[in-house]
C-alpha cells in the first residue's frame, strides 16, 4: 500500500458543537504523525468545487472552544449522483489527498460511504446533535445540545413554578428521542414524549391534574420534534384539562455555542483515532464509542445493516422519578 | 402619622429574574429597620384571598440567585374592579399591614396606583424583562433577559456562519424594542427591527446582499415581538432575495434563570429605597433609576402622564457598526 | 427476609454537583415503589445524632438543578470507631429504616462498608468531583467539575493569548488526575501534569519555547493538585525559561453550581438502581457505571481489593493534539 | 485643520472583556464614516515597533463575543520616556495615522495623555475590569468581571451551605472595591471588605456568630484584593471564632470570557463616540458614561485632577440587606 501523506477533512450536514474540536484533532494528530492536513470548505459542495486549503497546527489554535465549524457546511443534494462523487475524488487526487475524514451526521456518512465504495479511503466521525448515528453510543454535539436544552428548561421551570403553568417544550433530535430523554430527565419533566414509543395524552393530563392537586402546581412536558410540534401537542393536552399551558419550540439555539468538556474530549478521541487507523492502513470505517470504548466499524455495513437504538429504558426511569 | 410596623410585598405580572432579589431586599431592609415583612402569594389574587405569610430574614437566604418569584404570580383581571381592590385593602388591614410594595410591570403598577388612590400606601418597584415602565431607565429583569437573548444569538451566529444563512430572531419586549436593541447591538446584528421606528425590508435585504457579496456570508436580524412574528418577517424578507433564511422565536427562555449582577444590585437598591421612603413617611411612589440615580416619582402621575421612552439612537449606532 | 419499608439517604464528604439529583432519585424511586424515604442531615454525624426527617415527593421538587446538598454534609472522623457506628445503626432502627443509601466519595463508602459489616444493609452511590472511586468509570459531580474548570481555562486562554503568557493552573482531584486530563484536553493545554505519571519540566519548557518561536505565543499547563501546588510548579518552570508565567489555583469554585445534564442523568440512574436492588433484597453494594452499563459490586470487596484507574492514555492523546 | 483620514487603535494594560467590542466599534464606525482604521498590535510596544495593520470591516466579524483582545497587549514601561513616546508618534505619522484611540486602564490613559501633550490627537476609552478610571461611572470589562465573580460566589455559596462553612473570597479590583461591592451584594455576602473604608474583623466575626446561632450556618466574606490577601484575612478572622473558614483567591478567571451585553453595548457606544468626536475635530479626550450619558472630558485634566470615586454607600446597603 502506498504510504499515506495527506489527509483531507470536511464537515457536513447540520453543524454541531465540537466539530471544530474534531477538525483540530484530526489535523493535529495527522501533523504529529508527519502527515499533512487539508481542510475542505463547505462540505461535499466544496469538495467537488476544489475549495481546499492546507491546515497548519497554528490554524487549530483557539478553535476548540468555538461552536459551529470553521470549515463551514452546506447542503449539497447533488452529491447523491455518482458523477458528482467521482468529480470529488478527482479533486482529492488533484490535491494529493490520500484519505478523507468526514465529520457529520447521517447524510455525511452516506457521502463517505459512497467515496469508499468508489475506492477512496474515507472515515466517518459522528458529529450531530441528534445522537442518531449507528455505530456509536454518543455523537459529538449531543452533550452540548442536551445541556443547552436543559439550561432553557431550567429557566422555563422558574416561570412555570412562578405562574402555576404547564409548558410543552419541543426539543430537537430529528427522528430520535435522545435529546428529549436526557434533557427531560435532567429537568424533572412530568412527561417525555418521543417517537420511539407510543404516548397517551390522557394519562399525561391525569398525571398533571394529580400533581396540581397534590401541591406541584406546575408542569413540564418535553417533546421530541420527531413526534409533532409543541403547538399541536398543547392542543391535544388542552382537551383534557386546563393547565394554563404554553407551547415552546427551542429551535436552533440547541446547535451552536461553546462545546462541553465531554464533546471536546469525545471529538479529540474520535479524530485522533481516525488518523491512527489510517496510519495503520485501515479505512472505510465509521468511528464511534461503544460501551465506553473507541470502536471502528465498516462504514458500508454500519449504514446498511445497523441503526441507532435510543435507550427507551430512560422513559421508564423518568416515570419512576417524576413527582 | 401612625408608625409603620408591617410591610407587605407582592410580585405580579410576568416573572422577571431579580424579582426574588427585590423581595429579599424589601424584607431584609424592613427587618433591619425593626419592621416586619409579609409576603403575599400569587399577586393581587392572593392579596384578595388573604394568602399572606410572615417573612423572616432566614427565608430570604438562598433566593437571590434564583429566577422566577418565590411569592408566585398570577393573572387576576378582576383586580380592575373597585370592590375587589377594597377587598384587598381589607385583607391588608386584617394582617396589620401598613404599606405595600408591588414588584412588577405595567399592570402591577396600576394595581398599586389603585390602592394608593383608595388611601392605602403603595409603592411600585419596576420588575419586568421588557424595560417598558415609565419613571425608570432600567427595570429589574431587563439585563438578565438581554443576556439570555444574547447568549442565544451568539449560538445562532455560530450556525449562521457555518451554513451561510440569515436568521430572523424574534425577541421579547411586548411593545418596546429595548431587548431587541441591546441584544442586537451585542450580537453584531445586520438589522434590528423595533416598533418604535419604521423599517424597510427592501433596504435590509439589499444590505444583506452586499454583505454576502463582500465576504460576510451570513446574516442576523433581531426582531422585537411588538413588530410582527419572525415567520412573517422572514416571509417578507424572502421576497427580496434568497438568504437561506430561518425564523426563530426565542420565547419564554428569556424570562427565567439566574439573575445577572446588575439585576441583583438594581433590585437590592430599589427594594431598600422603597423601605427607606416608607420609613420617612412617604408613599404612593414609583421607584426607578434615572441618570444613574435612584428616584421616586408619584405613582399616579407617572402612570397617567409619562411613558417609557426607548433609546432609538441605538438603532443609528447599530447602523454605523454593522458590517 | 423482612419486607423493606423505609430507606434512609445521606450525603457525606465533599459536596459534588448532582448530589441533590441523586437524593431526589433515591427518594422518588422509593416512593414510587411504595416505600418511605428518610433524609439524614449532616452525613454520619447527623446519623449518629438522629437528625433524620421524612422526605416527601414534593420536597424533591426544584432541587435537581441545585449544587451542594440539601441534606448537608459534615466531617465526622469519629465514625471510624465501632461504637459510633453501632450508635448510628441504633438510630436507623429507631426510625424503622431498613436500608441506607450513602452518596459520597471514598470516606463515605467506608462508612457504608462498616455498616454493612455490622449487618446493616447499605449501598454506596459514587458522588465526588474527583472521579476517584473504585467500581465505576464516572462519579456524580465529575462532569460538572470538569466543565467548570474548562470554563475557567477558556477564560484564562483569552488572557494568555492577549498577553503572550503561560499559565500554570491547578485543578482539583485529590490523588487523581482525571479532572486535569479532561479539562486539559478540552482547553488545548500544552501540558497536563498528573500524579499518575512522571513529568519532565524541562521537556515542557522546551515545548513551550518551540511554540513561542513557531507562532503560538502563549501557554497553558494544567496541573492536578495531587502533584504539587501551582506556585511550586511555576517556580520549577521558570528555571527553564521566561514565559511571563502565572500560577493560578482554581479551588472550591469547581465544587458547586448547577449540575450538568450528564451528572443529573447519572445521579438519576444510580439512585434508582440502588432502590431497585434493595427491592430485590440485595445490599452491601457499590453502584457504578462501567462500560456504559449500570453495575453493582460488593462494597467490601470493591473497597478492599480495587482502586480507581485513571485513563492515562489521555495524556498520550494530549501530546499528539497539542500545538 | 487637516481632514482626518486614518484612525489608529490600540489596547493596552490588563485585558478586559469587551475590548474587542470596542476595537470593532472604533474600526467600523470609522469605516462607516469613510475613514480607514489601523490596528496596532501589542499596545504601546507595538506602536513604537511599528507593528501596525489595516483593519477591514470583515476583520471585525465574529469578535464581539470574544474575551481578550485581538490586538494583543503588552507591558511596556519604556513608554514613560519622552523619546520613546516621540518614536511612537513617528510611527503613527509613517502610517499616515491622524489620531489614536487607546483602549485600556490607568496606565494606558497616561500613554494617551503623553501623546496628546506632544500634539498627537489621542482619545482614551476606558477598558479595565477594575472600574477605577476617572471620568466615567463604568468601564468596559467591569460588568463581565462582576458577573464572573458572582458566578463563582454562587457556586461557593452551595458548598458553604452544604458544609456550614465561611468562605473568604478575594476578588480583583486593584485599589478599588467596585468588583467586591457589586459581586458581594449580588451574592448575599455577610461582609464586603474594601480599601475605601475601614473594616472591623471582630464585628464581622460577631455578626457571623449571631448568624450561626440564628440558623444561617454559613458565611461569605467578599474581600477586595486592595485590602490584603484572602489567606491573611482568614487568619485574622480565625482569631475571633471557628467558622470552619476557607480562603479563596478567584484570580485571573475574572478577566476573560464572553463579554456581557452591557460591556458590549458600552464598548460599542464608547468606540463610536470617540470616532464621532474625532470627526468633529475634537481630541485629547477621555470617553466615559456619567449619569447614564456619554461624556468626553479633557484627558489631561481628567488624569491630573480627578480620580475614580467608588460608591461606598453600597456598603451601607449591604449591611441593611445581609442576614
PDB file of N, CA and C in Angstrom, chain B residues 24-25 28-29 32 57-58 61 64-65 137-138 146-147 150-151 154 182 185-186 188 215-216 218 258 260-262 264-265 268-269 272 276 291-293 314 317 320-323, chain D residues 24-25 28-29 32 57-58 61 64-65 137-138 146-147 150-151 154 182 185-186 188 215-216 218 258 260-262 264-265 268-269 272 276 291-293 317 320-323:
ATOM      1  N   UNK B  24     -36.222  39.903  48.636  1.00  0.00           N
ATOM      2  CA  UNK B  24     -35.245  39.818  49.727  1.00  0.00           C
ATOM      3  C   UNK B  24     -34.857  41.200  50.220  1.00  0.00           C
ATOM      4  N   UNK B  25     -34.644  42.118  49.297  1.00  0.00           N
ATOM      5  CA  UNK B  25     -34.183  43.442  49.683  1.00  0.00           C
ATOM      6  C   UNK B  25     -35.233  44.159  50.519  1.00  0.00           C
ATOM      7  N   UNK B  28     -35.554  42.211  53.983  1.00  0.00           N
ATOM      8  CA  UNK B  28     -34.405  42.375  54.869  1.00  0.00           C
ATOM      9  C   UNK B  28     -34.235  43.822  55.317  1.00  0.00           C
ATOM     10  N   UNK B  29     -34.464  44.766  54.388  1.00  0.00           N
ATOM     11  CA  UNK B  29     -34.314  46.176  54.745  1.00  0.00           C
ATOM     12  C   UNK B  29     -35.355  46.550  55.794  1.00  0.00           C
ATOM     13  N   UNK B  32     -34.284  44.928  59.089  1.00  0.00           N
ATOM     14  CA  UNK B  32     -33.156  45.686  59.657  1.00  0.00           C
ATOM     15  C   UNK B  32     -33.625  46.947  60.373  1.00  0.00           C
ATOM     16  N   UNK B  57     -35.976  36.788  58.061  1.00  0.00           N
ATOM     17  CA  UNK B  57     -34.720  37.017  57.348  1.00  0.00           C
ATOM     18  C   UNK B  57     -34.183  35.706  56.789  1.00  0.00           C
ATOM     19  N   UNK B  58     -34.331  34.631  57.537  1.00  0.00           N
ATOM     20  CA  UNK B  58     -33.806  33.334  57.092  1.00  0.00           C
ATOM     21  C   UNK B  58     -34.490  32.843  55.810  1.00  0.00           C
ATOM     22  N   UNK B  61     -32.696  33.692  52.685  1.00  0.00           N
ATOM     23  CA  UNK B  61     -31.383  33.080  52.410  1.00  0.00           C
ATOM     24  C   UNK B  61     -31.496  32.160  51.192  1.00  0.00           C
ATOM     25  N   UNK B  64     -31.485  34.886  46.310  1.00  0.00           N
ATOM     26  CA  UNK B  64     -31.048  35.994  45.451  1.00  0.00           C
ATOM     27  C   UNK B  64     -30.574  35.502  44.083  1.00  0.00           C
ATOM     28  N   UNK B  65     -30.159  34.258  44.010  1.00  0.00           N
ATOM     29  CA  UNK B  65     -29.649  33.721  42.743  1.00  0.00           C
ATOM     30  C   UNK B  65     -30.691  32.903  41.982  1.00  0.00           C
ATOM     31  N   UNK B 137     -35.034  54.288  33.972  1.00  0.00           N
ATOM     32  CA  UNK B 137     -34.272  53.937  32.769  1.00  0.00           C
ATOM     33  C   UNK B 137     -34.164  52.425  32.602  1.00  0.00           C
ATOM     34  N   UNK B 138     -34.109  51.717  33.728  1.00  0.00           N
ATOM     35  CA  UNK B 138     -33.953  50.267  33.668  1.00  0.00           C
ATOM     36  C   UNK B 138     -34.878  49.578  34.666  1.00  0.00           C
ATOM     37  N   UNK B 146     -31.758  40.349  28.420  1.00  0.00           N
ATOM     38  CA  UNK B 146     -30.881  40.726  27.304  1.00  0.00           C
ATOM     39  C   UNK B 146     -29.716  39.745  27.209  1.00  0.00           C
ATOM     40  N   UNK B 147     -29.136  39.400  28.334  1.00  0.00           N
ATOM     41  CA  UNK B 147     -28.006  38.473  28.300  1.00  0.00           C
ATOM     42  C   UNK B 147     -28.422  37.071  27.858  1.00  0.00           C
ATOM     43  N   UNK B 150     -28.880  37.329  24.201  1.00  0.00           N
ATOM     44  CA  UNK B 150     -27.572  37.463  23.559  1.00  0.00           C
ATOM     45  C   UNK B 150     -26.849  36.122  23.496  1.00  0.00           C
ATOM     46  N   UNK B 151     -26.953  35.356  24.557  1.00  0.00           N
ATOM     47  CA  UNK B 151     -26.349  34.019  24.572  1.00  0.00           C
ATOM     48  C   UNK B 151     -26.926  33.176  23.433  1.00  0.00           C
ATOM     49  N   UNK B 154     -25.570  34.517  20.084  1.00  0.00           N
ATOM     50  CA  UNK B 154     -24.191  34.075  19.842  1.00  0.00           C
ATOM     51  C   UNK B 154     -24.184  32.651  19.265  1.00  0.00           C
ATOM     52  N   UNK B 182     -30.586  46.138  22.588  1.00  0.00           N
ATOM     53  CA  UNK B 182     -29.387  45.750  23.354  1.00  0.00           C
ATOM     54  C   UNK B 182     -28.826  44.424  22.866  1.00  0.00           C
ATOM     55  N   UNK B 185     -27.361  44.898  19.215  1.00  0.00           N
ATOM     56  CA  UNK B 185     -26.038  45.540  19.172  1.00  0.00           C
ATOM     57  C   UNK B 185     -24.985  44.566  19.688  1.00  0.00           C
ATOM     58  N   UNK B 186     -25.306  43.860  20.768  1.00  0.00           N
ATOM     59  CA  UNK B 186     -24.352  42.924  21.354  1.00  0.00           C
ATOM     60  C   UNK B 186     -24.008  41.759  20.445  1.00  0.00           C
ATOM     61  N   UNK B 188     -23.930  41.868  17.060  1.00  0.00           N
ATOM     62  CA  UNK B 188     -23.448  42.280  15.738  1.00  0.00           C
ATOM     63  C   UNK B 188     -24.529  42.049  14.681  1.00  0.00           C
ATOM     64  N   UNK B 215     -18.215  39.198   1.416  1.00  0.00           N
ATOM     65  CA  UNK B 215     -17.469  38.253   2.230  1.00  0.00           C
ATOM     66  C   UNK B 215     -18.069  37.918   3.581  1.00  0.00           C
ATOM     67  N   UNK B 216     -19.164  38.584   3.972  1.00  0.00           N
ATOM     68  CA  UNK B 216     -19.848  38.155   5.199  1.00  0.00           C
ATOM     69  C   UNK B 216     -21.070  37.370   4.771  1.00  0.00           C
ATOM     70  N   UNK B 218     -23.315  35.551   6.000  1.00  0.00           N
ATOM     71  CA  UNK B 218     -24.345  35.165   6.965  1.00  0.00           C
ATOM     72  C   UNK B 218     -24.998  36.431   7.471  1.00  0.00           C
ATOM     73  N   UNK B 258     -30.845  32.365  36.427  1.00  0.00           N
ATOM     74  CA  UNK B 258     -30.066  33.135  37.398  1.00  0.00           C
ATOM     75  C   UNK B 258     -30.004  34.602  36.976  1.00  0.00           C
ATOM     76  N   UNK B 260     -28.566  38.334  36.539  1.00  0.00           N
ATOM     77  CA  UNK B 260     -27.228  38.914  36.419  1.00  0.00           C
ATOM     78  C   UNK B 260     -26.911  39.774  37.637  1.00  0.00           C
ATOM     79  N   UNK B 261     -25.634  40.130  37.745  1.00  0.00           N
ATOM     80  CA  UNK B 261     -25.208  41.012  38.829  1.00  0.00           C
ATOM     81  C   UNK B 261     -25.987  42.324  38.797  1.00  0.00           C
ATOM     82  N   UNK B 262     -26.147  42.878  37.603  1.00  0.00           N
ATOM     83  CA  UNK B 262     -26.814  44.177  37.526  1.00  0.00           C
ATOM     84  C   UNK B 262     -28.245  44.083  38.037  1.00  0.00           C
ATOM     85  N   UNK B 264     -29.431  41.958  40.146  1.00  0.00           N
ATOM     86  CA  UNK B 264     -29.441  41.747  41.599  1.00  0.00           C
ATOM     87  C   UNK B 264     -29.156  43.030  42.353  1.00  0.00           C
ATOM     88  N   UNK B 265     -28.180  43.795  41.850  1.00  0.00           N
ATOM     89  CA  UNK B 265     -27.823  45.039  42.539  1.00  0.00           C
ATOM     90  C   UNK B 265     -28.948  46.055  42.394  1.00  0.00           C
ATOM     91  N   UNK B 268     -31.704  45.136  44.615  1.00  0.00           N
ATOM     92  CA  UNK B 268     -31.333  45.406  46.005  1.00  0.00           C
ATOM     93  C   UNK B 268     -31.482  46.889  46.320  1.00  0.00           C
ATOM     94  N   UNK B 269     -31.047  47.734  45.405  1.00  0.00           N
ATOM     95  CA  UNK B 269     -31.145  49.178  45.621  1.00  0.00           C
ATOM     96  C   UNK B 269     -32.607  49.616  45.632  1.00  0.00           C
ATOM     97  N   UNK B 272     -34.597  48.357  48.863  1.00  0.00           N
ATOM     98  CA  UNK B 272     -34.160  49.071  50.060  1.00  0.00           C
ATOM     99  C   UNK B 272     -34.633  50.520  50.030  1.00  0.00           C
ATOM    100  N   UNK B 276     -36.910  52.604  52.769  1.00  0.00           N
ATOM    101  CA  UNK B 276     -36.454  53.832  53.422  1.00  0.00           C
ATOM    102  C   UNK B 276     -37.414  54.999  53.185  1.00  0.00           C
ATOM    103  N   UNK B 291     -30.711  58.439  35.087  1.00  0.00           N
ATOM    104  CA  UNK B 291     -29.383  59.049  35.018  1.00  0.00           C
ATOM    105  C   UNK B 291     -28.499  58.506  36.130  1.00  0.00           C
ATOM    106  N   UNK B 292     -28.613  57.224  36.360  1.00  0.00           N
ATOM    107  CA  UNK B 292     -27.779  56.500  37.329  1.00  0.00           C
ATOM    108  C   UNK B 292     -28.020  56.911  38.771  1.00  0.00           C
ATOM    109  N   UNK B 293     -29.192  57.500  39.037  1.00  0.00           N
ATOM    110  CA  UNK B 293     -29.533  57.879  40.406  1.00  0.00           C
ATOM    111  C   UNK B 293     -30.901  57.320  40.770  1.00  0.00           C
ATOM    112  N   UNK B 314     -29.911  54.072  19.566  1.00  0.00           N
ATOM    113  CA  UNK B 314     -29.143  52.824  19.465  1.00  0.00           C
ATOM    114  C   UNK B 314     -29.289  52.189  18.084  1.00  0.00           C
ATOM    115  N   UNK B 317     -26.759  53.874  16.014  1.00  0.00           N
ATOM    116  CA  UNK B 317     -25.458  53.315  16.395  1.00  0.00           C
ATOM    117  C   UNK B 317     -25.242  51.995  15.675  1.00  0.00           C
ATOM    118  N   UNK B 320     -24.230  52.230  12.151  1.00  0.00           N
ATOM    119  CA  UNK B 320     -22.831  52.610  11.911  1.00  0.00           C
ATOM    120  C   UNK B 320     -21.861  51.464  12.180  1.00  0.00           C
ATOM    121  N   UNK B 321     -22.271  50.520  13.004  1.00  0.00           N
ATOM    122  CA  UNK B 321     -21.329  49.481  13.448  1.00  0.00           C
ATOM    123  C   UNK B 321     -21.480  48.140  12.738  1.00  0.00           C
ATOM    124  N   UNK B 322     -22.581  47.960  12.046  1.00  0.00           N
ATOM    125  CA  UNK B 322     -22.772  46.679  11.373  1.00  0.00           C
ATOM    126  C   UNK B 322     -21.798  46.553  10.207  1.00  0.00           C
ATOM    127  N   UNK B 323     -21.640  45.326   9.726  1.00  0.00           N
ATOM    128  CA  UNK B 323     -20.709  45.049   8.639  1.00  0.00           C
ATOM    129  C   UNK B 323     -21.002  45.932   7.445  1.00  0.00           C
TER     130      UNK B 323
ATOM    131  N   UNK D  24     -13.863  46.772  17.523  1.00  0.00           N
ATOM    132  CA  UNK D  24     -14.813  46.666  16.420  1.00  0.00           C
ATOM    133  C   UNK D  24     -15.582  47.974  16.226  1.00  0.00           C
ATOM    134  N   UNK D  25     -16.015  48.548  17.324  1.00  0.00           N
ATOM    135  CA  UNK D  25     -16.833  49.753  17.231  1.00  0.00           C
ATOM    136  C   UNK D  25     -16.043  50.902  16.617  1.00  0.00           C
ATOM    137  N   UNK D  28     -15.298  49.980  12.815  1.00  0.00           N
ATOM    138  CA  UNK D  28     -16.477  50.020  11.948  1.00  0.00           C
ATOM    139  C   UNK D  28     -17.051  51.423  11.839  1.00  0.00           C
ATOM    140  N   UNK D  29     -17.066  52.139  12.973  1.00  0.00           N
ATOM    141  CA  UNK D  29     -17.605  53.497  12.940  1.00  0.00           C
ATOM    142  C   UNK D  29     -16.738  54.381  12.040  1.00  0.00           C
ATOM    143  N   UNK D  32     -17.425  53.329   8.431  1.00  0.00           N
ATOM    144  CA  UNK D  32     -18.739  53.862   8.022  1.00  0.00           C
ATOM    145  C   UNK D  32     -18.654  55.333   7.623  1.00  0.00           C
ATOM    146  N   UNK D  57     -13.554  45.954   7.637  1.00  0.00           N
ATOM    147  CA  UNK D  57     -14.804  45.662   8.337  1.00  0.00           C
ATOM    148  C   UNK D  57     -14.955  44.166   8.572  1.00  0.00           C
ATOM    149  N   UNK D  58     -14.547  43.380   7.585  1.00  0.00           N
ATOM    150  CA  UNK D  58     -14.683  41.932   7.720  1.00  0.00           C
ATOM    151  C   UNK D  58     -13.853  41.363   8.865  1.00  0.00           C
ATOM    152  N   UNK D  61     -15.682  40.926  12.053  1.00  0.00           N
ATOM    153  CA  UNK D  61     -16.761  39.936  12.134  1.00  0.00           C
ATOM    154  C   UNK D  61     -16.368  38.832  13.112  1.00  0.00           C
ATOM    155  N   UNK D  64     -16.971  40.262  18.469  1.00  0.00           N
ATOM    156  CA  UNK D  64     -17.669  40.970  19.550  1.00  0.00           C
ATOM    157  C   UNK D  64     -17.946  40.064  20.739  1.00  0.00           C
ATOM    158  N   UNK D  65     -18.011  38.764  20.511  1.00  0.00           N
ATOM    159  CA  UNK D  65     -18.303  37.838  21.614  1.00  0.00           C
ATOM    160  C   UNK D  65     -17.055  37.184  22.200  1.00  0.00           C
ATOM    161  N   UNK D 137     -18.482  56.521  35.029  1.00  0.00           N
ATOM    162  CA  UNK D 137     -19.078  55.710  36.098  1.00  0.00           C
ATOM    163  C   UNK D 137     -18.758  54.233  35.906  1.00  0.00           C
ATOM    164  N   UNK D 138     -18.654  53.808  34.655  1.00  0.00           N
ATOM    165  CA  UNK D 138     -18.403  52.392  34.371  1.00  0.00           C
ATOM    166  C   UNK D 138     -17.359  52.231  33.269  1.00  0.00           C
ATOM    167  N   UNK D 146     -17.627  41.330  37.140  1.00  0.00           N
ATOM    168  CA  UNK D 146     -18.534  41.182  38.279  1.00  0.00           C
ATOM    169  C   UNK D 146     -19.387  39.925  38.108  1.00  0.00           C
ATOM    170  N   UNK D 147     -19.874  39.699  36.917  1.00  0.00           N
ATOM    171  CA  UNK D 147     -20.713  38.513  36.696  1.00  0.00           C
ATOM    172  C   UNK D 147     -19.918  37.217  36.810  1.00  0.00           C
ATOM    173  N   UNK D 150     -19.430  36.724  40.458  1.00  0.00           N
ATOM    174  CA  UNK D 150     -20.707  36.351  41.069  1.00  0.00           C
ATOM    175  C   UNK D 150     -21.037  34.889  40.799  1.00  0.00           C
ATOM    176  N   UNK D 151     -20.759  34.446  39.606  1.00  0.00           N
ATOM    177  CA  UNK D 151     -20.972  33.045  39.258  1.00  0.00           C
ATOM    178  C   UNK D 151     -20.160  32.151  40.197  1.00  0.00           C
ATOM    179  N   UNK D 154     -21.712  32.254  43.713  1.00  0.00           N
ATOM    180  CA  UNK D 154     -22.912  31.410  43.796  1.00  0.00           C
ATOM    181  C   UNK D 154     -22.524  29.948  44.036  1.00  0.00           C
ATOM    182  N   UNK D 182     -20.143  45.068  44.093  1.00  0.00           N
ATOM    183  CA  UNK D 182     -21.211  44.559  43.234  1.00  0.00           C
ATOM    184  C   UNK D 182     -21.379  43.048  43.383  1.00  0.00           C
ATOM    185  N   UNK D 185     -22.795  42.246  46.994  1.00  0.00           N
ATOM    186  CA  UNK D 185     -24.240  42.477  47.134  1.00  0.00           C
ATOM    187  C   UNK D 185     -25.008  41.403  46.370  1.00  0.00           C
ATOM    188  N   UNK D 186     -24.531  41.083  45.185  1.00  0.00           N
ATOM    189  CA  UNK D 186     -25.221  40.082  44.369  1.00  0.00           C
ATOM    190  C   UNK D 186     -25.201  38.697  44.973  1.00  0.00           C
ATOM    191  N   UNK D 188     -25.210  37.982  48.284  1.00  0.00           N
ATOM    192  CA  UNK D 188     -25.745  37.928  49.650  1.00  0.00           C
ATOM    193  C   UNK D 188     -24.608  37.767  50.668  1.00  0.00           C
ATOM    194  N   UNK D 215     -29.477  30.342  62.738  1.00  0.00           N
ATOM    195  CA  UNK D 215     -29.946  29.436  61.701  1.00  0.00           C
ATOM    196  C   UNK D 215     -29.327  29.607  60.328  1.00  0.00           C
ATOM    197  N   UNK D 216     -28.460  30.618  60.150  1.00  0.00           N
ATOM    198  CA  UNK D 216     -27.738  30.673  58.876  1.00  0.00           C
ATOM    199  C   UNK D 216     -26.328  30.173  59.144  1.00  0.00           C
ATOM    200  N   UNK D 218     -23.714  29.369  57.589  1.00  0.00           N
ATOM    201  CA  UNK D 218     -22.650  29.501  56.593  1.00  0.00           C
ATOM    202  C   UNK D 218     -22.394  30.980  56.388  1.00  0.00           C
ATOM    203  N   UNK D 258     -16.581  35.449  27.483  1.00  0.00           N
ATOM    204  CA  UNK D 258     -17.559  36.180  26.680  1.00  0.00           C
ATOM    205  C   UNK D 258     -18.013  37.433  27.423  1.00  0.00           C
ATOM    206  N   UNK D 260     -20.404  40.428  28.666  1.00  0.00           N
ATOM    207  CA  UNK D 260     -21.843  40.579  28.868  1.00  0.00           C
ATOM    208  C   UNK D 260     -22.428  41.578  27.874  1.00  0.00           C
ATOM    209  N   UNK D 261     -23.751  41.588  27.813  1.00  0.00           N
ATOM    210  CA  UNK D 261     -24.444  42.548  26.947  1.00  0.00           C
ATOM    211  C   UNK D 261     -24.050  43.972  27.295  1.00  0.00           C
ATOM    212  N   UNK D 262     -24.019  44.268  28.590  1.00  0.00           N
ATOM    213  CA  UNK D 262     -23.727  45.639  28.987  1.00  0.00           C
ATOM    214  C   UNK D 262     -22.343  46.058  28.512  1.00  0.00           C
ATOM    215  N   UNK D 264     -20.681  44.885  26.019  1.00  0.00           N
ATOM    216  CA  UNK D 264     -20.661  45.017  24.553  1.00  0.00           C
ATOM    217  C   UNK D 264     -21.321  46.313  24.103  1.00  0.00           C
ATOM    218  N   UNK D 265     -22.437  46.642  24.737  1.00  0.00           N
ATOM    219  CA  UNK D 265     -23.153  47.863  24.344  1.00  0.00           C
ATOM    220  C   UNK D 265     -22.343  49.089  24.749  1.00  0.00           C
ATOM    221  N   UNK D 268     -19.507  49.494  22.469  1.00  0.00           N
ATOM    222  CA  UNK D 268     -19.984  49.969  21.165  1.00  0.00           C
ATOM    223  C   UNK D 268     -20.247  51.465  21.203  1.00  0.00           C
ATOM    224  N   UNK D 269     -20.875  51.926  22.264  1.00  0.00           N
ATOM    225  CA  UNK D 269     -21.181  53.346  22.391  1.00  0.00           C
ATOM    226  C   UNK D 269     -19.904  54.162  22.528  1.00  0.00           C
ATOM    227  N   UNK D 272     -17.735  54.279  19.162  1.00  0.00           N
ATOM    228  CA  UNK D 272     -18.385  55.110  18.148  1.00  0.00           C
ATOM    229  C   UNK D 272     -18.329  56.588  18.517  1.00  0.00           C
ATOM    230  N   UNK D 276     -16.811  59.759  16.426  1.00  0.00           N
ATOM    231  CA  UNK D 276     -17.606  60.937  16.040  1.00  0.00           C
ATOM    232  C   UNK D 276     -16.989  62.239  16.565  1.00  0.00           C
ATOM    233  N   UNK D 291     -23.812  59.460  34.752  1.00  0.00           N
ATOM    234  CA  UNK D 291     -25.246  59.662  34.910  1.00  0.00           C
ATOM    235  C   UNK D 291     -25.987  59.181  33.666  1.00  0.00           C
ATOM    236  N   UNK D 292     -25.523  58.031  33.169  1.00  0.00           N
ATOM    237  CA  UNK D 292     -26.160  57.366  32.022  1.00  0.00           C
ATOM    238  C   UNK D 292     -26.079  58.147  30.717  1.00  0.00           C
ATOM    239  N   UNK D 293     -25.124  59.072  30.631  1.00  0.00           N
ATOM    240  CA  UNK D 293     -24.936  59.841  29.394  1.00  0.00           C
ATOM    241  C   UNK D 293     -23.477  59.768  28.963  1.00  0.00           C
ATOM    242  N   UNK D 317     -25.719  49.744  52.136  1.00  0.00           N
ATOM    243  CA  UNK D 317     -26.837  48.951  51.590  1.00  0.00           C
ATOM    244  C   UNK D 317     -26.655  47.491  51.988  1.00  0.00           C
ATOM    245  N   UNK D 320     -27.570  46.628  55.433  1.00  0.00           N
ATOM    246  CA  UNK D 320     -29.017  46.546  55.711  1.00  0.00           C
ATOM    247  C   UNK D 320     -29.636  45.261  55.164  1.00  0.00           C
ATOM    248  N   UNK D 321     -29.004  44.689  54.151  1.00  0.00           N
ATOM    249  CA  UNK D 321     -29.639  43.561  53.454  1.00  0.00           C
ATOM    250  C   UNK D 321     -29.104  42.200  53.853  1.00  0.00           C
ATOM    251  N   UNK D 322     -27.989  42.165  54.511  1.00  0.00           N
ATOM    252  CA  UNK D 322     -27.431  40.858  54.891  1.00  0.00           C
ATOM    253  C   UNK D 322     -28.302  40.216  55.960  1.00  0.00           C
ATOM    254  N   UNK D 323     -28.102  38.929  56.151  1.00  0.00           N
ATOM    255  CA  UNK D 323     -28.896  38.156  57.116  1.00  0.00           C
ATOM    256  C   UNK D 323     -28.837  38.777  58.494  1.00  0.00           C
TER     257      UNK D 323
END
